[in-house]
Amino acid sequence: MKVKHKFLKGVLYMSLEGELDESKSLYTRSQMESAFDSYDMSKVVIDLSCLSFMDSTGIGVLIGRFKKLKERQITVVIANPSRSIDKILTLSGVYSLMPKVEY
């Protein structure tokens, strides 16, 4: 699992690459939290184009980060999910919290 990020004009762009499951959840969560604490952003874009697998633990990681950022009034969106990840996020209702966008 790789967690990459870049900050540009008040927006934090995060990219999750690999598999987001129980074995990678703590690492992913800590990497995301570290990036969130490093910048003063108004929006976070989570790019899932290189995420090949996600289970319910991965969904929990995304929702947990959403809740923390919502407390700070920071918008979170999901970008470029693969077809299989898109299906998981649609069925789980994640898009009702974090809308899907194309970047």
mmCIF file of N, CA and C in Angstrom:
data_model
loop_
_atom_site.group_PDB
_atom_site.id
_atom_site.type_symbol
_atom_site.label_atom_id
_atom_site.label_comp_id
_atom_site.label_asym_id
_atom_site.label_seq_id
_atom_site.Cartn_x
_atom_site.Cartn_y
_atom_site.Cartn_z
ATOM 1 N N MET A 1 0.847 -1.180 0.000
ATOM 2 C CA MET A 1 0.000 0.000 0.000
ATOM 3 C C MET A 1 0.886 1.235 0.000
ATOM 4 N N LYS A 2 0.564 2.168 -0.879
ATOM 5 C CA LYS A 2 1.250 3.456 -0.914
ATOM 6 C C LYS A 2 0.215 4.560 -0.718
ATOM 7 N N VAL A 3 0.596 5.532 0.081
ATOM 8 C CA VAL A 3 -0.240 6.714 0.277
ATOM 9 C C VAL A 3 0.608 7.911 -0.124
ATOM 10 N N LYS A 4 0.208 8.566 -1.207
ATOM 11 C CA LYS A 4 0.945 9.732 -1.694
ATOM 12 C C LYS A 4 0.054 10.955 -1.556
ATOM 13 N N HIS A 5 0.695 12.112 -1.456
ATOM 14 C CA HIS A 5 -0.099 13.345 -1.399
ATOM 15 C C HIS A 5 0.693 14.517 -1.971
ATOM 16 N N LYS A 6 -0.076 15.514 -2.398
ATOM 17 C CA LYS A 6 0.501 16.792 -2.802
ATOM 18 C C LYS A 6 -0.506 17.871 -2.428
ATOM 19 N N PHE A 7 0.005 19.055 -2.176
ATOM 20 C CA PHE A 7 -0.817 20.168 -1.743
ATOM 21 C C PHE A 7 -0.694 21.279 -2.768
ATOM 22 N N LEU A 8 -1.836 21.761 -3.251
ATOM 23 C CA LEU A 8 -1.825 22.788 -4.278
ATOM 24 C C LEU A 8 -3.017 23.716 -4.090
ATOM 25 N N LYS A 9 -2.743 24.988 -3.851
ATOM 26 C CA LYS A 9 -3.768 26.025 -3.759
ATOM 27 C C LYS A 9 -4.902 25.673 -2.802
ATOM 28 N N GLY A 10 -4.546 25.242 -1.612
ATOM 29 C CA GLY A 10 -5.547 24.965 -0.591
ATOM 30 C C GLY A 10 -6.213 23.607 -0.684
ATOM 31 N N VAL A 11 -5.812 22.798 -1.660
ATOM 32 C CA VAL A 11 -6.401 21.474 -1.842
ATOM 33 C C VAL A 11 -5.329 20.411 -1.615
ATOM 34 N N LEU A 12 -5.654 19.434 -0.774
ATOM 35 C CA LEU A 12 -4.762 18.303 -0.546
ATOM 36 C C LEU A 12 -5.227 17.161 -1.431
ATOM 37 N N TYR A 13 -4.362 16.731 -2.327
ATOM 38 C CA TYR A 13 -4.635 15.611 -3.220
ATOM 39 C C TYR A 13 -3.948 14.380 -2.647
ATOM 40 N N MET A 14 -4.733 13.348 -2.339
ATOM 41 C CA MET A 14 -4.183 12.112 -1.790
ATOM 42 C C MET A 14 -4.432 10.987 -2.786
ATOM 43 N N SER A 15 -3.450 10.124 -2.926
ATOM 44 C CA SER A 15 -3.570 8.978 -3.818
ATOM 45 C C SER A 15 -3.320 7.711 -3.015
ATOM 46 N N LEU A 16 -4.264 6.775 -3.078
ATOM 47 C CA LEU A 16 -4.116 5.483 -2.413
ATOM 48 C C LEU A 16 -3.845 4.440 -3.489
ATOM 49 N N GLU A 17 -2.749 3.693 -3.319
ATOM 50 C CA GLU A 17 -2.334 2.717 -4.325
ATOM 51 C C GLU A 17 -2.157 1.346 -3.681
ATOM 52 N N GLY A 18 -2.713 0.333 -4.305
ATOM 53 C CA GLY A 18 -2.572 -1.030 -3.797
ATOM 54 C C GLY A 18 -3.874 -1.558 -3.238
ATOM 55 N N GLU A 19 -3.777 -2.247 -2.094
ATOM 56 C CA GLU A 19 -4.941 -2.854 -1.463
ATOM 57 C C GLU A 19 -5.175 -2.237 -0.092
ATOM 58 N N LEU A 20 -6.403 -1.820 0.136
ATOM 59 C CA LEU A 20 -6.779 -1.221 1.430
ATOM 60 C C LEU A 20 -7.683 -2.209 2.162
ATOM 61 N N ASP A 21 -7.065 -2.988 3.035
ATOM 62 C CA ASP A 21 -7.793 -3.963 3.832
ATOM 63 C C ASP A 21 -7.329 -3.864 5.277
ATOM 64 N N GLU A 22 -7.748 -4.821 6.100
ATOM 65 C CA GLU A 22 -7.432 -4.754 7.527
ATOM 66 C C GLU A 22 -5.929 -4.684 7.790
ATOM 67 N N SER A 23 -5.154 -5.393 6.999
ATOM 68 C CA SER A 23 -3.707 -5.415 7.243
ATOM 69 C C SER A 23 -3.017 -4.096 6.907
ATOM 70 N N LYS A 24 -3.654 -3.261 6.097
ATOM 71 C CA LYS A 24 -3.066 -1.976 5.689
ATOM 72 C C LYS A 24 -3.782 -0.782 6.287
ATOM 73 N N SER A 25 -4.818 -1.034 7.087
ATOM 74 C CA SER A 25 -5.653 0.075 7.567
ATOM 75 C C SER A 25 -4.918 1.010 8.530
ATOM 76 N N LEU A 26 -4.174 0.476 9.473
ATOM 77 C CA LEU A 26 -3.469 1.341 10.426
ATOM 78 C C LEU A 26 -2.440 2.212 9.725
ATOM 79 N N TYR A 27 -1.680 1.620 8.810
ATOM 80 C CA TYR A 27 -0.682 2.377 8.059
ATOM 81 C C TYR A 27 -1.351 3.483 7.246
ATOM 82 N N THR A 28 -2.404 3.124 6.532
ATOM 83 C CA THR A 28 -3.109 4.093 5.685
ATOM 84 C C THR A 28 -3.689 5.223 6.526
ATOM 85 N N ARG A 29 -4.326 4.871 7.614
ATOM 86 C CA ARG A 29 -4.923 5.871 8.496
ATOM 87 C C ARG A 29 -3.853 6.831 9.023
ATOM 88 N N SER A 30 -2.719 6.297 9.474
ATOM 89 C CA SER A 30 -1.678 7.172 10.033
ATOM 90 C C SER A 30 -1.054 8.064 8.962
ATOM 91 N N GLN A 31 -0.873 7.550 7.762
ATOM 92 C CA GLN A 31 -0.326 8.358 6.672
ATOM 93 C C GLN A 31 -1.282 9.481 6.283
ATOM 94 N N MET A 32 -2.568 9.173 6.234
ATOM 95 C CA MET A 32 -3.559 10.193 5.896
ATOM 96 C C MET A 32 -3.629 11.252 6.994
ATOM 97 N N GLU A 33 -3.661 10.811 8.250
ATOM 98 C CA GLU A 33 -3.724 11.753 9.369
ATOM 99 C C GLU A 33 -2.508 12.676 9.387
ATOM 100 N N SER A 34 -1.343 12.122 9.114
ATOM 101 C CA SER A 34 -0.120 12.919 9.081
ATOM 102 C C SER A 34 -0.211 14.013 8.027
ATOM 103 N N ALA A 35 -0.711 13.657 6.854
ATOM 104 C CA ALA A 35 -0.871 14.652 5.787
ATOM 105 C C ALA A 35 -1.910 15.704 6.182
ATOM 106 N N PHE A 36 -3.011 15.283 6.790
ATOM 107 C CA PHE A 36 -4.054 16.224 7.203
ATOM 108 C C PHE A 36 -3.513 17.232 8.211
ATOM 109 N N ASP A 37 -2.646 16.768 9.097
ATOM 110 C CA ASP A 37 -2.088 17.640 10.129
ATOM 111 C C ASP A 37 -1.003 18.574 9.593
ATOM 112 N N SER A 38 -0.516 18.315 8.392
ATOM 113 C CA SER A 38 0.602 19.080 7.833
ATOM 114 C C SER A 38 0.171 20.314 7.035
ATOM 115 N N TYR A 39 -1.103 20.381 6.674
ATOM 116 C CA TYR A 39 -1.540 21.451 5.780
ATOM 117 C C TYR A 39 -2.807 22.125 6.287
ATOM 118 N N ASP A 40 -2.990 23.363 5.872
ATOM 119 C CA ASP A 40 -4.222 24.111 6.130
ATOM 120 C C ASP A 40 -5.011 24.094 4.829
ATOM 121 N N MET A 41 -5.890 23.110 4.680
ATOM 122 C CA MET A 41 -6.590 22.929 3.414
ATOM 123 C C MET A 41 -8.083 23.168 3.580
ATOM 124 N N SER A 42 -8.726 23.440 2.453
ATOM 125 C CA SER A 42 -10.174 23.618 2.452
ATOM 126 C C SER A 42 -10.873 22.423 1.825
ATOM 127 N N LYS A 43 -10.093 21.577 1.141
ATOM 128 C CA LYS A 43 -10.676 20.440 0.431
ATOM 129 C C LYS A 43 -9.640 19.328 0.340
ATOM 130 N N VAL A 44 -10.132 18.075 0.386
ATOM 131 C CA VAL A 44 -9.281 16.905 0.190
ATOM 132 C C VAL A 44 -9.876 16.085 -0.950
ATOM 133 N N VAL A 45 -9.029 15.758 -1.928
ATOM 134 C CA VAL A 45 -9.413 14.892 -3.039
ATOM 135 C C VAL A 45 -8.680 13.570 -2.847
ATOM 136 N N ILE A 46 -9.439 12.485 -2.683
ATOM 137 C CA ILE A 46 -8.841 11.162 -2.491
ATOM 138 C C ILE A 46 -8.939 10.409 -3.814
ATOM 139 N N ASP A 47 -7.800 10.248 -4.472
ATOM 140 C CA ASP A 47 -7.724 9.577 -5.776
ATOM 141 C C ASP A 47 -7.584 8.074 -5.556
ATOM 142 N N LEU A 48 -8.538 7.313 -6.065
ATOM 143 C CA LEU A 48 -8.527 5.868 -5.904
ATOM 144 C C LEU A 48 -8.262 5.143 -7.219
ATOM 145 N N SER A 49 -7.720 5.825 -8.206
ATOM 146 C CA SER A 49 -7.496 5.214 -9.518
ATOM 147 C C SER A 49 -6.517 4.046 -9.473
ATOM 148 N N CYS A 50 -5.628 4.027 -8.494
ATOM 149 C CA CYS A 50 -4.635 2.945 -8.380
ATOM 150 C C CYS A 50 -4.932 2.009 -7.209
ATOM 151 N N LEU A 51 -6.134 2.099 -6.647
ATOM 152 C CA LEU A 51 -6.530 1.188 -5.578
ATOM 153 C C LEU A 51 -7.144 -0.052 -6.223
ATOM 154 N N SER A 52 -6.539 -1.205 -5.975
ATOM 155 C CA SER A 52 -6.986 -2.431 -6.642
ATOM 156 C C SER A 52 -7.980 -3.247 -5.824
ATOM 157 N N PHE A 53 -8.014 -3.025 -4.505
ATOM 158 C CA PHE A 53 -8.919 -3.793 -3.648
ATOM 159 C C PHE A 53 -9.226 -2.980 -2.396
ATOM 160 N N MET A 54 -10.475 -3.112 -1.927
ATOM 161 C CA MET A 54 -10.858 -2.482 -0.671
ATOM 162 C C MET A 54 -11.948 -3.327 -0.029
ATOM 163 N N ASP A 55 -11.808 -3.595 1.275
ATOM 164 C CA ASP A 55 -12.846 -4.313 2.003
ATOM 165 C C ASP A 55 -13.555 -3.357 2.962
ATOM 166 N N SER A 56 -14.365 -3.909 3.853
ATOM 167 C CA SER A 56 -15.137 -3.061 4.763
ATOM 168 C C SER A 56 -14.236 -2.251 5.695
ATOM 169 N N THR A 57 -13.069 -2.779 6.027
ATOM 170 C CA THR A 57 -12.133 -2.018 6.858
ATOM 171 C C THR A 57 -11.669 -0.775 6.114
ATOM 172 N N GLY A 58 -11.420 -0.909 4.807
ATOM 173 C CA GLY A 58 -11.025 0.229 3.985
ATOM 174 C C GLY A 58 -12.115 1.283 3.927
ATOM 175 N N ILE A 59 -13.348 0.834 3.822
ATOM 176 C CA ILE A 59 -14.473 1.773 3.844
ATOM 177 C C ILE A 59 -14.476 2.525 5.173
ATOM 178 N N GLY A 60 -14.222 1.801 6.251
ATOM 179 C CA GLY A 60 -14.163 2.424 7.567
ATOM 180 C C GLY A 60 -13.058 3.464 7.670
ATOM 181 N N VAL A 61 -11.919 3.197 7.051
ATOM 182 C CA VAL A 61 -10.823 4.167 7.041
ATOM 183 C C VAL A 61 -11.280 5.453 6.359
ATOM 184 N N LEU A 62 -11.914 5.327 5.199
ATOM 185 C CA LEU A 62 -12.377 6.509 4.464
ATOM 186 C C LEU A 62 -13.426 7.282 5.264
ATOM 187 N N ILE A 63 -14.391 6.574 5.822
ATOM 188 C CA ILE A 63 -15.451 7.247 6.573
ATOM 189 C C ILE A 63 -14.887 7.908 7.833
ATOM 190 N N GLY A 64 -13.969 7.251 8.492
ATOM 191 C CA GLY A 64 -13.347 7.840 9.681
ATOM 192 C C GLY A 64 -12.604 9.126 9.370
ATOM 193 N N ARG A 65 -11.868 9.150 8.254
ATOM 194 C CA ARG A 65 -11.146 10.368 7.863
ATOM 195 C C ARG A 65 -12.147 11.445 7.480
ATOM 196 N N PHE A 66 -13.232 11.055 6.796
ATOM 197 C CA PHE A 66 -14.273 12.020 6.439
ATOM 198 C C PHE A 66 -14.818 12.708 7.688
ATOM 199 N N LYS A 67 -15.119 11.917 8.724
ATOM 200 C CA LYS A 67 -15.695 12.481 9.950
ATOM 201 C C LYS A 67 -14.735 13.468 10.613
ATOM 202 N N LYS A 68 -13.453 13.123 10.648
ATOM 203 C CA LYS A 68 -12.475 14.037 11.255
ATOM 204 C C LYS A 68 -12.376 15.339 10.464
ATOM 205 N N LEU A 69 -12.391 15.238 9.154
ATOM 206 C CA LEU A 69 -12.284 16.439 8.330
ATOM 207 C C LEU A 69 -13.567 17.260 8.361
ATOM 208 N N LYS A 70 -14.699 16.610 8.473
ATOM 209 C CA LYS A 70 -15.983 17.316 8.555
ATOM 210 C C LYS A 70 -16.014 18.211 9.793
ATOM 211 N N GLU A 71 -15.438 17.724 10.902
ATOM 212 C CA GLU A 71 -15.367 18.530 12.129
ATOM 213 C C GLU A 71 -14.604 19.825 11.891
ATOM 214 N N ARG A 72 -13.659 19.787 10.970
ATOM 215 C CA ARG A 72 -12.859 20.962 10.630
ATOM 216 C C ARG A 72 -13.448 21.723 9.430
ATOM 217 N N GLN A 73 -14.638 21.325 8.995
ATOM 218 C CA GLN A 73 -15.354 21.939 7.867
ATOM 219 C C GLN A 73 -14.539 21.861 6.574
ATOM 220 N N ILE A 74 -13.917 20.708 6.343
ATOM 221 C CA ILE A 74 -13.132 20.470 5.136
ATOM 222 C C ILE A 74 -13.912 19.498 4.248
ATOM 223 N N THR A 75 -14.094 19.874 2.993
ATOM 224 C CA THR A 75 -14.793 19.051 2.013
ATOM 225 C C THR A 75 -13.910 17.888 1.577
ATOM 226 N N VAL A 76 -14.516 16.707 1.429
ATOM 227 C CA VAL A 76 -13.795 15.522 0.962
ATOM 228 C C VAL A 76 -14.536 14.942 -0.237
ATOM 229 N N VAL A 77 -13.792 14.647 -1.300
ATOM 230 C CA VAL A 77 -14.371 14.007 -2.474
ATOM 231 C C VAL A 77 -13.515 12.805 -2.873
ATOM 232 N N ILE A 78 -14.145 11.864 -3.566
ATOM 233 C CA ILE A 78 -13.471 10.673 -4.082
ATOM 234 C C ILE A 78 -13.283 10.858 -5.578
ATOM 235 N N ALA A 79 -12.068 10.608 -6.056
ATOM 236 C CA ALA A 79 -11.781 10.788 -7.484
ATOM 237 C C ALA A 79 -11.347 9.468 -8.128
ATOM 238 N N ASN A 80 -11.822 9.257 -9.321
ATOM 239 C CA ASN A 80 -11.332 8.218 -10.230
ATOM 240 C C ASN A 80 -11.292 6.794 -9.681
ATOM 241 N N PRO A 81 -12.335 6.327 -9.011
ATOM 242 C CA PRO A 81 -12.290 4.935 -8.552
ATOM 243 C C PRO A 81 -12.377 3.969 -9.736
ATOM 244 N N SER A 82 -11.723 2.823 -9.601
ATOM 245 C CA SER A 82 -11.865 1.785 -10.628
ATOM 246 C C SER A 82 -13.298 1.276 -10.602
ATOM 247 N N ARG A 83 -13.659 0.497 -11.587
ATOM 248 C CA ARG A 83 -15.038 -0.003 -11.669
ATOM 249 C C ARG A 83 -15.398 -0.822 -10.423
ATOM 250 N N SER A 84 -14.498 -1.692 -9.979
ATOM 251 C CA SER A 84 -14.805 -2.543 -8.817
ATOM 252 C C SER A 84 -14.888 -1.719 -7.523
ATOM 253 N N ILE A 85 -13.995 -0.768 -7.352
ATOM 254 C CA ILE A 85 -14.034 0.091 -6.159
ATOM 255 C C ILE A 85 -15.272 0.984 -6.205
ATOM 256 N N ASP A 86 -15.617 1.478 -7.378
ATOM 257 C CA ASP A 86 -16.810 2.303 -7.540
ATOM 258 C C ASP A 86 -18.054 1.539 -7.103
ATOM 259 N N LYS A 87 -18.126 0.279 -7.466
ATOM 260 C CA LYS A 87 -19.283 -0.537 -7.100
ATOM 261 C C LYS A 87 -19.372 -0.688 -5.575
ATOM 262 N N ILE A 88 -18.244 -0.943 -4.925
ATOM 263 C CA ILE A 88 -18.211 -1.082 -3.466
ATOM 264 C C ILE A 88 -18.656 0.217 -2.793
ATOM 265 N N LEU A 89 -18.145 1.341 -3.277
ATOM 266 C CA LEU A 89 -18.480 2.637 -2.678
ATOM 267 C C LEU A 89 -19.936 3.010 -2.919
ATOM 268 N N THR A 90 -20.463 2.642 -4.079
ATOM 269 C CA THR A 90 -21.871 2.899 -4.382
ATOM 270 C C THR A 90 -22.774 2.082 -3.464
ATOM 271 N N LEU A 91 -22.502 0.778 -3.371
ATOM 272 C CA LEU A 91 -23.343 -0.105 -2.555
ATOM 273 C C LEU A 91 -23.274 0.240 -1.067
ATOM 274 N N SER A 92 -22.126 0.719 -0.611
ATOM 275 C CA SER A 92 -21.967 1.039 0.810
ATOM 276 C C SER A 92 -22.509 2.425 1.179
ATOM 277 N N GLY A 93 -22.843 3.232 0.182
ATOM 278 C CA GLY A 93 -23.394 4.557 0.443
ATOM 279 C C GLY A 93 -22.353 5.627 0.730
ATOM 280 N N VAL A 94 -21.082 5.340 0.468
ATOM 281 C CA VAL A 94 -20.021 6.310 0.743
ATOM 282 C C VAL A 94 -20.213 7.597 -0.055
ATOM 283 N N TYR A 95 -20.727 7.485 -1.263
ATOM 284 C CA TYR A 95 -20.896 8.680 -2.095
ATOM 285 C C TYR A 95 -21.909 9.671 -1.526
ATOM 286 N N SER A 96 -22.757 9.223 -0.616
ATOM 287 C CA SER A 96 -23.690 10.172 0.020
ATOM 288 C C SER A 96 -22.936 11.093 0.986
ATOM 289 N N LEU A 97 -21.752 10.669 1.417
ATOM 290 C CA LEU A 97 -20.913 11.489 2.300
ATOM 291 C C LEU A 97 -19.839 12.233 1.512
ATOM 292 N N MET A 98 -19.180 11.492 0.632
ATOM 293 C CA MET A 98 -18.075 12.025 -0.156
ATOM 294 C C MET A 98 -18.402 11.809 -1.629
ATOM 295 N N PRO A 99 -18.792 12.844 -2.342
ATOM 296 C CA PRO A 99 -19.195 12.665 -3.738
ATOM 297 C C PRO A 99 -18.018 12.224 -4.617
ATOM 298 N N LYS A 100 -18.395 11.549 -5.698
ATOM 299 C CA LYS A 100 -17.411 11.097 -6.689
ATOM 300 C C LYS A 100 -17.194 12.201 -7.714
ATOM 301 N N VAL A 101 -15.935 12.454 -8.032
ATOM 302 C CA VAL A 101 -15.585 13.439 -9.055
ATOM 303 C C VAL A 101 -14.554 12.830 -9.997
ATOM 304 N N GLU A 102 -14.413 13.405 -11.168
ATOM 305 C CA GLU A 102 -13.408 12.966 -12.123
ATOM 306 C C GLU A 102 -12.332 14.019 -12.201
ATOM 307 N N TYR A 103 -11.080 13.625 -12.013
ATOM 308 C CA TYR A 103 -9.952 14.537 -12.131
ATOM 309 C C TYR A 103 -9.003 14.023 -13.171
#
